[in-house]
mmCIF file of C-alpha atoms in Angstrom:
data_model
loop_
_atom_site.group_PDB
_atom_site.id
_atom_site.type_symbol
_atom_site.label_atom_id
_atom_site.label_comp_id
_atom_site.label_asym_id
_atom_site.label_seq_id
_atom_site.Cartn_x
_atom_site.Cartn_y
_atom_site.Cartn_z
ATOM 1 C CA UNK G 1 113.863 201.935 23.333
ATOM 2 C CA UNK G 2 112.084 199.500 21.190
ATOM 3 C CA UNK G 3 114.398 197.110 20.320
ATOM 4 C CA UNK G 4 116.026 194.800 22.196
ATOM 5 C CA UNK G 5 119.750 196.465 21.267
ATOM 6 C CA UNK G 6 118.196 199.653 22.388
ATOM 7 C CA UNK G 7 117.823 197.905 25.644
ATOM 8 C CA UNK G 8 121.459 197.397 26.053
ATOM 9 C CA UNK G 9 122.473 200.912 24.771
ATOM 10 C CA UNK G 10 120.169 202.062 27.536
ATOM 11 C CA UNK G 11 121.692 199.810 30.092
ATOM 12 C CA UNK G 12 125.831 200.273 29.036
ATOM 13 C CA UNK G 13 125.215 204.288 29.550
ATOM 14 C CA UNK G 14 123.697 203.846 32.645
ATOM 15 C CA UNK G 15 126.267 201.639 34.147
ATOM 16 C CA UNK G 16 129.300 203.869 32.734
ATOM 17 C CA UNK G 17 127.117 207.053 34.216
ATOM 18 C CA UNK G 18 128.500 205.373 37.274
ATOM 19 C CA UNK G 19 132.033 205.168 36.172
ATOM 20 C CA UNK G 20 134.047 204.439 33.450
ATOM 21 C CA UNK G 21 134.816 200.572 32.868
ATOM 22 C CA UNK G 22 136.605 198.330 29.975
ATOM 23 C CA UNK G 23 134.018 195.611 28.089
ATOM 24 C CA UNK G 24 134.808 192.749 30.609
ATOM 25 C CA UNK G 25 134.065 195.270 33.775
ATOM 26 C CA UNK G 26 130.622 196.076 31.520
ATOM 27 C CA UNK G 27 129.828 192.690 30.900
ATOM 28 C CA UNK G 28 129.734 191.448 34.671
ATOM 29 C CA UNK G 29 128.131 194.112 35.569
ATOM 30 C CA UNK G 30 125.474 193.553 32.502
ATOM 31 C CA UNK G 31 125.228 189.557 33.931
ATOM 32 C CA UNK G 32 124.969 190.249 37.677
ATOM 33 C CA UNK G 33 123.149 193.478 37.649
ATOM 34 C CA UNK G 34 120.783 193.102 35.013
ATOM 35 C CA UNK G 35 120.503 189.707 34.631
ATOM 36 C CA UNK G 36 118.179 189.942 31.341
ATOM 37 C CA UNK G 37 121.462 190.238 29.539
ATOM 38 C CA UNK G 38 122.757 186.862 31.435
ATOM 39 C CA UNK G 39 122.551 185.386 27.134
ATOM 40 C CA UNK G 40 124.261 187.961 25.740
ATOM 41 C CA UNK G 41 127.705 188.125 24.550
ATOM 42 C CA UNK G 42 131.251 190.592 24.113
ATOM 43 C CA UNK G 43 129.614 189.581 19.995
ATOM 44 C CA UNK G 44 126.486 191.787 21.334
ATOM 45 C CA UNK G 45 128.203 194.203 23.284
ATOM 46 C CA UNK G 46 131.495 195.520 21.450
ATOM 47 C CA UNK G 47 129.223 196.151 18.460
ATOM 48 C CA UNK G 48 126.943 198.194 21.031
ATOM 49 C CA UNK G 49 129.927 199.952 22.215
ATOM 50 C CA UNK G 50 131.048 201.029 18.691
ATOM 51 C CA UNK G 51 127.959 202.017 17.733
ATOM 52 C CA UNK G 52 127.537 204.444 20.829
ATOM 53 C CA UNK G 53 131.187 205.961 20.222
ATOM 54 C CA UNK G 54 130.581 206.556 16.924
ATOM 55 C CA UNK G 55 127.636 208.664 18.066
ATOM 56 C CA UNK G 56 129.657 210.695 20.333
ATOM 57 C CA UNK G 57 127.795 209.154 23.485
ATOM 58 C CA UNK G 58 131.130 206.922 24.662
ATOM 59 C CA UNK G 59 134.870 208.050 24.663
ATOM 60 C CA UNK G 60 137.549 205.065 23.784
ATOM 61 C CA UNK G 61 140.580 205.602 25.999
ATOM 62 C CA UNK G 62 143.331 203.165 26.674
ATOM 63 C CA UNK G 63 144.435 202.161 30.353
ATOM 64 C CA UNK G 64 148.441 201.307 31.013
ATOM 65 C CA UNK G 65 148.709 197.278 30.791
ATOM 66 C CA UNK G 66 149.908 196.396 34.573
ATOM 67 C CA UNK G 67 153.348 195.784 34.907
ATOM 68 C CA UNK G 68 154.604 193.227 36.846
ATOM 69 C CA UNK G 69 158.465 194.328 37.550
ATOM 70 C CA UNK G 70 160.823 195.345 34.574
ATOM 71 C CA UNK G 71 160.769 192.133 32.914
ATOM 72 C CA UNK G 72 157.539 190.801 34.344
ATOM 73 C CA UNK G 73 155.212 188.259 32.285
ATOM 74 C CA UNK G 74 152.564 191.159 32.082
ATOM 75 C CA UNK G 75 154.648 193.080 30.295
ATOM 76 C CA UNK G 76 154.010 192.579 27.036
ATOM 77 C CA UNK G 77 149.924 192.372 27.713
ATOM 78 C CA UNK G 78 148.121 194.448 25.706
ATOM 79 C CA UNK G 79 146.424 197.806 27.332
ATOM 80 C CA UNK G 80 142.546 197.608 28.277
ATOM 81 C CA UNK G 81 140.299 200.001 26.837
ATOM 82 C CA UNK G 82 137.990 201.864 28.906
ATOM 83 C CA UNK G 83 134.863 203.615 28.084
ATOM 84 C CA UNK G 84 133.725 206.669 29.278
ATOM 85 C CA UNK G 85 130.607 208.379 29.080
ATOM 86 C CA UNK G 86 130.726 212.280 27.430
ATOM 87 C CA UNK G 87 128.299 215.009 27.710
ATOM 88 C CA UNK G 88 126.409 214.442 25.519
ATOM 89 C CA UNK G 89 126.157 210.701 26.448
ATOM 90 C CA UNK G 90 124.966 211.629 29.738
ATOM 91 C CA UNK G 91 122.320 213.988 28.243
ATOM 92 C CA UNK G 92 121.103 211.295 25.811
ATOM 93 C CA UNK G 93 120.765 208.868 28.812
ATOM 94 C CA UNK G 94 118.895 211.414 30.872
ATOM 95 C CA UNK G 95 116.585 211.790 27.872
ATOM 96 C CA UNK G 96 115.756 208.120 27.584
ATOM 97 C CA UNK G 97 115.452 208.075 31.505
ATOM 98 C CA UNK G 98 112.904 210.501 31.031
ATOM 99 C CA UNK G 99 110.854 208.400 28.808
ATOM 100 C CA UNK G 100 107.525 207.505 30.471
ATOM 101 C CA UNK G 101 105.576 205.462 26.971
ATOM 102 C CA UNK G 102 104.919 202.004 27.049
ATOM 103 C CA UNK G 103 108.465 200.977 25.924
ATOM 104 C CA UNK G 104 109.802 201.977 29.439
ATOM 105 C CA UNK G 105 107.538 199.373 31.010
ATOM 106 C CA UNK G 106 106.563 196.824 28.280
ATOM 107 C CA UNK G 107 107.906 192.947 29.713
ATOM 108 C CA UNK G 108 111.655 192.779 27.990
ATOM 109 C CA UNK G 109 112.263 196.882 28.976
ATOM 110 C CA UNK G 110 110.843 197.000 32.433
ATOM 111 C CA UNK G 111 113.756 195.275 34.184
ATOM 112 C CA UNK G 112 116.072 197.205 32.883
ATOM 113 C CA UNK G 113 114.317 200.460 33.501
ATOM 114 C CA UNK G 114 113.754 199.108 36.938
ATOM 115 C CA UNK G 115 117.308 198.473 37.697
ATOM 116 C CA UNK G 116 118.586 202.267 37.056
ATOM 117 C CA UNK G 117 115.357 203.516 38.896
ATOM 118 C CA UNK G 118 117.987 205.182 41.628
ATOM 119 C CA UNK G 119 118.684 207.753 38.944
ATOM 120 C CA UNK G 120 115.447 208.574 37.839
ATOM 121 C CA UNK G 121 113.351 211.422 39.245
ATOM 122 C CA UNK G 122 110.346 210.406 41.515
ATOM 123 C CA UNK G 123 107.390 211.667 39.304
ATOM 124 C CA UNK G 124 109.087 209.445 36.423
ATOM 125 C CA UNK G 125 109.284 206.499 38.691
ATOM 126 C CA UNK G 126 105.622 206.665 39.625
ATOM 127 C CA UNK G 127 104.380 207.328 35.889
ATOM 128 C CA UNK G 128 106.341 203.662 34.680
ATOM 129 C CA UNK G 129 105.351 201.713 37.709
ATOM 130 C CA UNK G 130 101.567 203.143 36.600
ATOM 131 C CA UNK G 131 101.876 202.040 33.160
ATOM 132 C CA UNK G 132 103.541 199.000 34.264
ATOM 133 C CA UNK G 133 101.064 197.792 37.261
ATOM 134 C CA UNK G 134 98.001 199.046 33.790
ATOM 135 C CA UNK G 135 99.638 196.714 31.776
ATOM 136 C CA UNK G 136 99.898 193.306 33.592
ATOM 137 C CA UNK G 137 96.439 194.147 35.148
ATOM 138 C CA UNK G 138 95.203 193.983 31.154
ATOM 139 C CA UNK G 139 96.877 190.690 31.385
ATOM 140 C CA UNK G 140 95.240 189.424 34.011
ATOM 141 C CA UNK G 141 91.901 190.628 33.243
ATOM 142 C CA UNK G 142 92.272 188.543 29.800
ATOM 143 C CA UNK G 143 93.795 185.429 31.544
ATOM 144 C CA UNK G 144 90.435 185.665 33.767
ATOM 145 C CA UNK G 145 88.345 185.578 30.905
ATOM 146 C CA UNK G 146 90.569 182.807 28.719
ATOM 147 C CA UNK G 147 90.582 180.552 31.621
ATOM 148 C CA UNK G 148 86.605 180.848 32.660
ATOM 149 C CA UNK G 149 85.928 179.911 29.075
ATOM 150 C CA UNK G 150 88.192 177.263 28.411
ATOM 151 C CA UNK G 151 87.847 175.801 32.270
ATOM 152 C CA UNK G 152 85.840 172.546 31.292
ATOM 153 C CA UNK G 153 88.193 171.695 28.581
ATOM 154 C CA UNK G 154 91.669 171.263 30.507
ATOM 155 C CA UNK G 155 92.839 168.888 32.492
ATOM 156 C CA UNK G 156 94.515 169.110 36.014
ATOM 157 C CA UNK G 157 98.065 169.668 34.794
ATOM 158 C CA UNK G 158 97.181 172.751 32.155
ATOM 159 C CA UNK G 159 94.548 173.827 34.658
ATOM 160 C CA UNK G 160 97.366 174.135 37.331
ATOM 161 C CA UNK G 161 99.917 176.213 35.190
ATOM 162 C CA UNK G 162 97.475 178.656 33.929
ATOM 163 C CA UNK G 163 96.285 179.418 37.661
ATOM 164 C CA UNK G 164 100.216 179.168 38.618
ATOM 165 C CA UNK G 165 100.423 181.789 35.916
ATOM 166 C CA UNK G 166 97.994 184.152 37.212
ATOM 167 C CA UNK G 167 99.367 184.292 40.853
ATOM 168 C CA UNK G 168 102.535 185.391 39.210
ATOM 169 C CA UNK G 169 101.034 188.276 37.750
ATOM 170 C CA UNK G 170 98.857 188.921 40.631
ATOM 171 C CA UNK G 171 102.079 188.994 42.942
ATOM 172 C CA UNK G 172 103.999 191.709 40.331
ATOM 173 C CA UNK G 173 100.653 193.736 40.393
ATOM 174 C CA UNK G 174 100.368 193.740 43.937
ATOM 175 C CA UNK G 175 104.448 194.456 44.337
ATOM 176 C CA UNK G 176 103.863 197.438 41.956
ATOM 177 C CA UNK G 177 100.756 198.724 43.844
ATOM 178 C CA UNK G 178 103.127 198.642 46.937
ATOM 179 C CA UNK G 179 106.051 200.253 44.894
ATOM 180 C CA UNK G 180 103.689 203.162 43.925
ATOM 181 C CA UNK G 181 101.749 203.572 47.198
ATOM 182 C CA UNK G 182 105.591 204.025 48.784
ATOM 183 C CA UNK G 183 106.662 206.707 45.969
ATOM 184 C CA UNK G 184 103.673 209.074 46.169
ATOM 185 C CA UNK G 185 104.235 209.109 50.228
ATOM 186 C CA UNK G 186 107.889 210.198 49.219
ATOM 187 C CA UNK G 187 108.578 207.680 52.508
ATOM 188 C CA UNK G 188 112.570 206.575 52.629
ATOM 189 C CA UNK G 189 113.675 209.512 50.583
ATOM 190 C CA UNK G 190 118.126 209.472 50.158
ATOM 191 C CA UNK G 191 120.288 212.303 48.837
ATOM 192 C CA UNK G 192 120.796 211.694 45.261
ATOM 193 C CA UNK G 193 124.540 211.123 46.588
ATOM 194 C CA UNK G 194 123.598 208.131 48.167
ATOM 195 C CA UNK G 195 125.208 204.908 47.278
ATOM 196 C CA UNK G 196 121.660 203.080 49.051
ATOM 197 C CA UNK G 197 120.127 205.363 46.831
ATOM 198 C CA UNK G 198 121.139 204.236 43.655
ATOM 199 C CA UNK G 199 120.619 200.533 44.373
ATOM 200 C CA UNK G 200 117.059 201.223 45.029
ATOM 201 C CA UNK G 201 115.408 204.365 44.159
ATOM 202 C CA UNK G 202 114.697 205.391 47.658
ATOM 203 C CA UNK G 203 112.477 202.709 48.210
ATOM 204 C CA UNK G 204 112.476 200.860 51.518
ATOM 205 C CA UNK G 205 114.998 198.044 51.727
ATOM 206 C CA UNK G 206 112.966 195.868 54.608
ATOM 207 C CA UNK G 207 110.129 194.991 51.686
ATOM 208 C CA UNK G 208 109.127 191.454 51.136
ATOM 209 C CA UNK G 209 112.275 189.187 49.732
ATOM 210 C CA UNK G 210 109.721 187.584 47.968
ATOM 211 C CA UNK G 211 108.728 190.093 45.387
ATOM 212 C CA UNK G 212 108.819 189.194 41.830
ATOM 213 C CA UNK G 213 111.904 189.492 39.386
ATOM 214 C CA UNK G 214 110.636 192.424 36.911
ATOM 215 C CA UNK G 215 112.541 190.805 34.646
ATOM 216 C CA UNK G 216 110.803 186.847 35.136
ATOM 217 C CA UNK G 217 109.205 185.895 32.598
ATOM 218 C CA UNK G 218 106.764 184.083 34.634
ATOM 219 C CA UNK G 219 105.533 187.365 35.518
ATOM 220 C CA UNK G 220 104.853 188.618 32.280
#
């Protein structure tokens, strides 16, 4: 799940794991769900859909046009076409969900992986939120060491941002450490049935409504 298109193939077989949908139905859920894909457009997404038929991942089917009466004004609408996810869609998707190497928690990727944590098994959960909390602690370590050099040479403004810059990723590393500490005690575990569940991995919903937006960029 390199690429950023990857990214979205992972997130439109997640979403129609849930249920099937048509490409309007995908793309709200795409903007108010995952809001990393807020920029992207049906010129993005249809492509993606194609391409993930073609592989035998997604099933086309057509949904009736509603009527509106005999002669209603919806009559002569054209039907919708709704996607559905087949076998071996779903076992692709659990594949990739699977997927524990820096691509599931690199800056772009995280979010997303993030968002469908509710159907990912605990021990998965915990190994991404390790790589994850690894990665931006890298980042800070080098941010130390940029700004203790480079100190005497910036003014108030630049000064400010780069500290401004390393509370965010102090905040996301803390978050994760949180995150993690609450998986391994296996505390607010849900039936896999759960609608809660799904919506947040099993994780407490009384945390902090502070914690930072995986997907900010301030954070990463």
């Amino acid at each position: 799940m390199g690429r950023r298109s990857d990214v979205l193939e992972f997130a439109v077989l997640g979403l129609l794991r849930e249920s099937p949908m048509h490409g309007y139905e995908l793309r709200k859920r795409l903007n108010s769900s995952l809001g990393v894909f807020r920029a992207f457009s049906y010129g993005s997404l249809y492509p993606c859909l194609k391409t993930l038929v073609a592989q035998g991942w997604l099933t086309e089917e057509t949904a009736p046009a509603p009527q509106d009466g005999p002669a209603g004004p919806l009559a002569g609408r054209r039907a919708k076409i709704v996607y559905r996810l087949t076998a071996e869609g779903k076992e692709h998707f659990e594949e990739l969900l699977a997927q524990t190497g820096p691509e599931a928690w690199e800056d772009e990727h995280f979010g997303v992986r993030f968002a469908f944590f509710g159907q990912t098994s605990r021990d998965v959960r915990v190994r991404v939120l390790e790589g994850r909390r690894s990665r931006l602690e890298e980042r800070l370590d080098k941010m130390r060491t940029s700004l203790a050099r480079t100190r005497e040479r910036l003014d108030d403004y630049t000064l400010e941002l780069q500290r401004h810059g390393m509370e965010s990723v102090e905040r996301e590393v803390r978050w994760l450490t949180e995150l993690i500490e609450s998986e391994r005690a296996g505390r607010d575990e849900r039936p896999s049935g759960d609608a809660g569940s799904r919506e947040t991995g099993g994780l407490p919903r009384d945390r902090d409504s502070t914690r930072p937006d995986p997907s900010d960029d301030t954070a990463n």
